[in-house]
Amino acid sequence: MLEYTASADFTIDNATDADLVAITDIYNEAIAERMSSADIGARTLEQRRAWVDSHEPRADYPVVVVRTADGATAAFGSLSRFHERAGFDGVVELSYYVGSAWRGQGIGTVLVDWLVDAARARGHRMAVTRIFDDNAGSTALMERFGFTRFGLLSDAVHMPGGIHHDLAYWYLPL
């Protein structure tokens, strides 16, 4: 099993079935906050299991969790196939979600660092991501890691309660 020690406080492990509840909870929290997911309704455990299982082959498209020193799952992230057409092979989509209780502690930085390194180690040639343009924390992370914003889809996301977001597109040559 892959294990990455980012610091004395956090480790990164391959996600297993035992992590599905935490992955689902963290993702559903992001949905409820309306700042990092365009889903508008909570996802079920089985829907998240299908999402994890879609990352095949797992050696190329990992799903990982960040654990705290006491074993709590604080975040998860993944590298996903960008597009099924073969000409896009080597381009991966990077995604990550940090539980609200653990934000501001460097976990997002540790996780993005791991995902970028993992994409390089697997021979991918480019990482891309999509972020709500008003998500200051994720925007700062992309800038910190040298991603370039290459597009903005204005008024792309409409959510209940009249919440609208522009969607920024970012890429990093690997």
PDB file of C-alpha atoms in Angstrom:
ATOM      1  CA  MET A   1       0.000   0.000   0.000  1.00  0.00           C
ATOM      2  CA  LEU A   2       1.176   3.486  -0.842  1.00  0.00           C
ATOM      3  CA  GLU A   3       1.942   5.655   2.139  1.00  0.00           C
ATOM      4  CA  TYR A   4       3.389   9.122   1.972  1.00  0.00           C
ATOM      5  CA  THR A   5       4.484  10.891   5.108  1.00  0.00           C
ATOM      6  CA  ALA A   6       4.004  14.587   4.503  1.00  0.00           C
ATOM      7  CA  SER A   7       4.865  15.612   8.036  1.00  0.00           C
ATOM      8  CA  ALA A   8       4.564  14.202  11.505  1.00  0.00           C
ATOM      9  CA  ASP A   9       0.934  15.309  11.410  1.00  0.00           C
ATOM     10  CA  PHE A  10      -0.400  13.831   8.137  1.00  0.00           C
ATOM     11  CA  THR A  11      -0.024  10.717   6.004  1.00  0.00           C
ATOM     12  CA  ILE A  12      -1.436  10.009   2.562  1.00  0.00           C
ATOM     13  CA  ASP A  13      -2.740   6.530   1.793  1.00  0.00           C
ATOM     14  CA  ASN A  14      -4.583   4.863  -1.051  1.00  0.00           C
ATOM     15  CA  ALA A  15      -8.315   5.042  -0.411  1.00  0.00           C
ATOM     16  CA  THR A  16      -9.987   1.764   0.548  1.00  0.00           C
ATOM     17  CA  ASP A  17     -13.581   0.697   1.125  1.00  0.00           C
ATOM     18  CA  ALA A  18     -13.075   1.625   4.775  1.00  0.00           C
ATOM     19  CA  ASP A  19     -12.603   5.260   3.672  1.00  0.00           C
ATOM     20  CA  LEU A  20     -15.859   5.529   1.723  1.00  0.00           C
ATOM     21  CA  VAL A  21     -17.900   6.932   4.599  1.00  0.00           C
ATOM     22  CA  ALA A  22     -15.332   9.675   5.258  1.00  0.00           C
ATOM     23  CA  ILE A  23     -14.987  10.446   1.529  1.00  0.00           C
ATOM     24  CA  THR A  24     -18.767  10.691   1.222  1.00  0.00           C
ATOM     25  CA  ASP A  25     -19.064  12.877   4.323  1.00  0.00           C
ATOM     26  CA  ILE A  26     -16.318  15.271   3.200  1.00  0.00           C
ATOM     27  CA  TYR A  27     -17.794  15.531  -0.282  1.00  0.00           C
ATOM     28  CA  ASN A  28     -21.321  16.080   1.017  1.00  0.00           C
ATOM     29  CA  GLU A  29     -20.004  18.829   3.268  1.00  0.00           C
ATOM     30  CA  ALA A  30     -18.516  20.512   0.173  1.00  0.00           C
ATOM     31  CA  ILE A  31     -21.856  20.203  -1.623  1.00  0.00           C
ATOM     32  CA  ALA A  32     -23.687  21.831   1.294  1.00  0.00           C
ATOM     33  CA  GLU A  33     -21.193  24.703   1.441  1.00  0.00           C
ATOM     34  CA  ARG A  34     -21.759  25.493  -2.259  1.00  0.00           C
ATOM     35  CA  MET A  35     -18.142  26.658  -2.802  1.00  0.00           C
ATOM     36  CA  SER A  36     -16.338  23.730  -4.431  1.00  0.00           C
ATOM     37  CA  SER A  37     -18.804  21.312  -6.027  1.00  0.00           C
ATOM     38  CA  ALA A  38     -21.487  21.887  -8.633  1.00  0.00           C
ATOM     39  CA  ASP A  39     -23.495  18.961  -7.259  1.00  0.00           C
ATOM     40  CA  ILE A  40     -26.578  20.327  -5.540  1.00  0.00           C
ATOM     41  CA  GLY A  41     -27.771  17.266  -3.636  1.00  0.00           C
ATOM     42  CA  ALA A  42     -25.994  14.971  -1.205  1.00  0.00           C
ATOM     43  CA  ARG A  43     -24.358  11.888  -2.734  1.00  0.00           C
ATOM     44  CA  THR A  44     -24.881   8.395  -1.413  1.00  0.00           C
ATOM     45  CA  LEU A  45     -22.211   5.981  -0.303  1.00  0.00           C
ATOM     46  CA  GLU A  46     -22.863   3.876  -3.402  1.00  0.00           C
ATOM     47  CA  GLN A  47     -22.484   6.892  -5.698  1.00  0.00           C
ATOM     48  CA  ARG A  48     -19.137   7.726  -4.104  1.00  0.00           C
ATOM     49  CA  ARG A  49     -18.094   4.057  -4.369  1.00  0.00           C
ATOM     50  CA  ALA A  50     -18.865   4.193  -8.112  1.00  0.00           C
ATOM     51  CA  TRP A  51     -16.797   7.385  -8.378  1.00  0.00           C
ATOM     52  CA  VAL A  52     -13.818   5.767  -6.610  1.00  0.00           C
ATOM     53  CA  ASP A  53     -14.178   2.603  -8.723  1.00  0.00           C
ATOM     54  CA  SER A  54     -14.166   4.679 -11.936  1.00  0.00           C
ATOM     55  CA  HIS A  55     -10.495   5.505 -11.369  1.00  0.00           C
ATOM     56  CA  GLU A  56      -9.042   2.669 -13.423  1.00  0.00           C
ATOM     57  CA  PRO A  57      -6.397   1.591 -13.729  1.00  0.00           C
ATOM     58  CA  ARG A  58      -5.821   2.712 -10.158  1.00  0.00           C
ATOM     59  CA  ALA A  59      -2.049   2.688 -10.666  1.00  0.00           C
ATOM     60  CA  ASP A  60      -2.489   5.584 -13.128  1.00  0.00           C
ATOM     61  CA  TYR A  61      -5.511   7.264 -11.524  1.00  0.00           C
ATOM     62  CA  PRO A  62      -5.154   7.078  -7.744  1.00  0.00           C
ATOM     63  CA  VAL A  63      -7.716   8.061  -5.140  1.00  0.00           C
ATOM     64  CA  VAL A  64      -6.042   8.905  -1.840  1.00  0.00           C
ATOM     65  CA  VAL A  65      -6.960  10.070   1.639  1.00  0.00           C
ATOM     66  CA  VAL A  66      -5.087  12.273   4.077  1.00  0.00           C
ATOM     67  CA  ARG A  67      -5.027  10.956   7.625  1.00  0.00           C
ATOM     68  CA  THR A  68      -4.223  12.945  10.730  1.00  0.00           C
ATOM     69  CA  ALA A  69      -1.832  11.664  13.393  1.00  0.00           C
ATOM     70  CA  ASP A  70      -4.809  10.220  15.293  1.00  0.00           C
ATOM     71  CA  GLY A  71      -6.068   8.344  12.196  1.00  0.00           C
ATOM     72  CA  ALA A  72      -8.944  10.643  11.223  1.00  0.00           C
ATOM     73  CA  THR A  73      -9.575  11.094   7.507  1.00  0.00           C
ATOM     74  CA  ALA A  74      -9.225  14.824   6.908  1.00  0.00           C
ATOM     75  CA  ALA A  75      -9.253  15.030   3.103  1.00  0.00           C
ATOM     76  CA  PHE A  76      -9.273  13.079  -0.127  1.00  0.00           C
ATOM     77  CA  GLY A  77      -8.041  13.675  -3.633  1.00  0.00           C
ATOM     78  CA  SER A  78      -7.641  12.002  -6.970  1.00  0.00           C
ATOM     79  CA  LEU A  79      -6.158  12.002 -10.423  1.00  0.00           C
ATOM     80  CA  SER A  80      -8.836  11.271 -13.009  1.00  0.00           C
ATOM     81  CA  ARG A  81      -8.801  10.594 -16.704  1.00  0.00           C
ATOM     82  CA  PHE A  82      -9.380  13.987 -18.361  1.00  0.00           C
ATOM     83  CA  HIS A  83     -11.177  12.598 -21.403  1.00  0.00           C
ATOM     84  CA  GLU A  84     -11.840   9.153 -22.829  1.00  0.00           C
ATOM     85  CA  ARG A  85     -10.467  10.039 -26.281  1.00  0.00           C
ATOM     86  CA  ALA A  86      -6.960   8.618 -26.668  1.00  0.00           C
ATOM     87  CA  GLY A  87      -5.434  11.876 -27.886  1.00  0.00           C
ATOM     88  CA  PHE A  88      -5.941  13.245 -24.364  1.00  0.00           C
ATOM     89  CA  ASP A  89      -4.004  10.404 -22.695  1.00  0.00           C
ATOM     90  CA  GLY A  90      -1.433  11.909 -20.374  1.00  0.00           C
ATOM     91  CA  VAL A  91      -3.716  14.743 -19.272  1.00  0.00           C
ATOM     92  CA  VAL A  92      -5.177  14.198 -15.818  1.00  0.00           C
ATOM     93  CA  GLU A  93      -7.736  16.082 -13.813  1.00  0.00           C
ATOM     94  CA  LEU A  94      -6.651  16.816 -10.278  1.00  0.00           C
ATOM     95  CA  SER A  95      -9.323  17.139  -7.582  1.00  0.00           C
ATOM     96  CA  TYR A  96      -9.254  17.420  -3.814  1.00  0.00           C
ATOM     97  CA  TYR A  97     -11.567  18.132  -0.898  1.00  0.00           C
ATOM     98  CA  VAL A  98     -10.560  18.991   2.665  1.00  0.00           C
ATOM     99  CA  GLY A  99     -13.000  18.569   5.542  1.00  0.00           C
ATOM    100  CA  SER A 100     -13.902  21.901   7.140  1.00  0.00           C
ATOM    101  CA  ALA A 101     -12.509  20.913  10.543  1.00  0.00           C
ATOM    102  CA  TRP A 102      -9.033  20.530   9.006  1.00  0.00           C
ATOM    103  CA  ARG A 103      -8.851  23.549   6.689  1.00  0.00           C
ATOM    104  CA  GLY A 104      -6.139  26.099   7.277  1.00  0.00           C
ATOM    105  CA  GLN A 105      -3.660  23.502   8.560  1.00  0.00           C
ATOM    106  CA  GLY A 106      -1.738  22.901   5.334  1.00  0.00           C
ATOM    107  CA  ILE A 107      -3.571  19.730   4.338  1.00  0.00           C
ATOM    108  CA  GLY A 108      -4.624  21.134   0.957  1.00  0.00           C
ATOM    109  CA  THR A 109      -1.010  22.044   0.221  1.00  0.00           C
ATOM    110  CA  VAL A 110       0.217  18.583   1.242  1.00  0.00           C
ATOM    111  CA  LEU A 111      -2.447  16.913  -0.889  1.00  0.00           C
ATOM    112  CA  VAL A 112      -1.932  19.030  -4.019  1.00  0.00           C
ATOM    113  CA  ASP A 113       1.837  18.510  -3.698  1.00  0.00           C
ATOM    114  CA  TRP A 114       1.297  14.739  -3.523  1.00  0.00           C
ATOM    115  CA  LEU A 115      -1.105  14.754  -6.496  1.00  0.00           C
ATOM    116  CA  VAL A 116       1.246  16.798  -8.699  1.00  0.00           C
ATOM    117  CA  ASP A 117       4.186  14.541  -7.778  1.00  0.00           C
ATOM    118  CA  ALA A 118       2.050  11.446  -8.410  1.00  0.00           C
ATOM    119  CA  ALA A 119       0.998  12.736 -11.831  1.00  0.00           C
ATOM    120  CA  ARG A 120       4.649  13.305 -12.772  1.00  0.00           C
ATOM    121  CA  ALA A 121       5.751   9.927 -11.409  1.00  0.00           C
ATOM    122  CA  ARG A 122       3.064   8.201 -13.495  1.00  0.00           C
ATOM    123  CA  GLY A 123       4.285   9.878 -16.675  1.00  0.00           C
ATOM    124  CA  HIS A 124       1.312  12.179 -17.194  1.00  0.00           C
ATOM    125  CA  ARG A 125       2.172  15.264 -19.224  1.00  0.00           C
ATOM    126  CA  MET A 126      -0.339  17.782 -17.900  1.00  0.00           C
ATOM    127  CA  ALA A 127      -2.623  18.310 -14.910  1.00  0.00           C
ATOM    128  CA  VAL A 128      -5.818  20.327 -15.176  1.00  0.00           C
ATOM    129  CA  THR A 129      -8.438  21.371 -12.678  1.00  0.00           C
ATOM    130  CA  ARG A 130     -11.629  23.404 -12.497  1.00  0.00           C
ATOM    131  CA  ILE A 131     -12.267  25.723  -9.573  1.00  0.00           C
ATOM    132  CA  PHE A 132     -15.013  28.172  -8.735  1.00  0.00           C
ATOM    133  CA  ASP A 133     -13.371  31.508  -9.448  1.00  0.00           C
ATOM    134  CA  ASP A 134     -14.434  32.910  -6.059  1.00  0.00           C
ATOM    135  CA  ASN A 135     -12.814  30.015  -4.146  1.00  0.00           C
ATOM    136  CA  ALA A 136      -9.852  32.023  -2.856  1.00  0.00           C
ATOM    137  CA  GLY A 137      -8.179  29.104  -1.052  1.00  0.00           C
ATOM    138  CA  SER A 138      -8.065  26.821  -4.091  1.00  0.00           C
ATOM    139  CA  THR A 139      -7.065  29.709  -6.366  1.00  0.00           C
ATOM    140  CA  ALA A 140      -4.123  30.460  -4.056  1.00  0.00           C
ATOM    141  CA  LEU A 141      -3.103  26.769  -4.107  1.00  0.00           C
ATOM    142  CA  MET A 142      -3.111  26.650  -7.890  1.00  0.00           C
ATOM    143  CA  GLU A 143      -0.983  29.793  -8.059  1.00  0.00           C
ATOM    144  CA  ARG A 144       1.403  28.419  -5.418  1.00  0.00           C
ATOM    145  CA  PHE A 145       2.016  25.276  -7.484  1.00  0.00           C
ATOM    146  CA  GLY A 146       2.516  27.166 -10.732  1.00  0.00           C
ATOM    147  CA  PHE A 147      -0.781  26.340 -12.435  1.00  0.00           C
ATOM    148  CA  THR A 148      -1.907  28.796 -15.103  1.00  0.00           C
ATOM    149  CA  ARG A 149      -5.495  29.938 -15.381  1.00  0.00           C
ATOM    150  CA  PHE A 150      -6.400  29.465 -19.031  1.00  0.00           C
ATOM    151  CA  GLY A 151     -10.077  30.117 -19.113  1.00  0.00           C
ATOM    152  CA  LEU A 152     -13.120  31.409 -17.326  1.00  0.00           C
ATOM    153  CA  LEU A 153     -16.652  30.254 -17.937  1.00  0.00           C
ATOM    154  CA  SER A 154     -18.733  33.139 -16.618  1.00  0.00           C
ATOM    155  CA  ASP A 155     -21.910  32.370 -14.698  1.00  0.00           C
ATOM    156  CA  ALA A 156     -21.380  28.648 -15.301  1.00  0.00           C
ATOM    157  CA  VAL A 157     -22.777  27.259 -12.065  1.00  0.00           C
ATOM    158  CA  HIS A 158     -26.290  27.986 -10.801  1.00  0.00           C
ATOM    159  CA  MET A 159     -27.257  26.579  -7.433  1.00  0.00           C
ATOM    160  CA  PRO A 160     -30.294  26.716  -5.186  1.00  0.00           C
ATOM    161  CA  GLY A 161     -30.672  29.930  -3.259  1.00  0.00           C
ATOM    162  CA  GLY A 162     -29.552  32.067  -6.173  1.00  0.00           C
ATOM    163  CA  ILE A 163     -25.874  31.168  -5.751  1.00  0.00           C
ATOM    164  CA  HIS A 164     -23.886  31.572  -8.968  1.00  0.00           C
ATOM    165  CA  HIS A 165     -20.219  30.878  -9.652  1.00  0.00           C
ATOM    166  CA  ASP A 166     -17.850  31.546 -12.512  1.00  0.00           C
ATOM    167  CA  LEU A 167     -15.715  28.492 -13.302  1.00  0.00           C
ATOM    168  CA  ALA A 168     -11.956  28.923 -13.748  1.00  0.00           C
ATOM    169  CA  TYR A 169      -9.873  26.407 -15.717  1.00  0.00           C
ATOM    170  CA  TRP A 170      -6.257  25.788 -14.666  1.00  0.00           C
ATOM    171  CA  TYR A 171      -3.404  23.691 -16.096  1.00  0.00           C
ATOM    172  CA  LEU A 172       0.141  22.716 -15.193  1.00  0.00           C
ATOM    173  CA  PRO A 173       2.590  21.182 -17.697  1.00  0.00           C
ATOM    174  CA  LEU A 174       4.325  18.294 -15.963  1.00  0.00           C
TER     175      LEU A 174
END
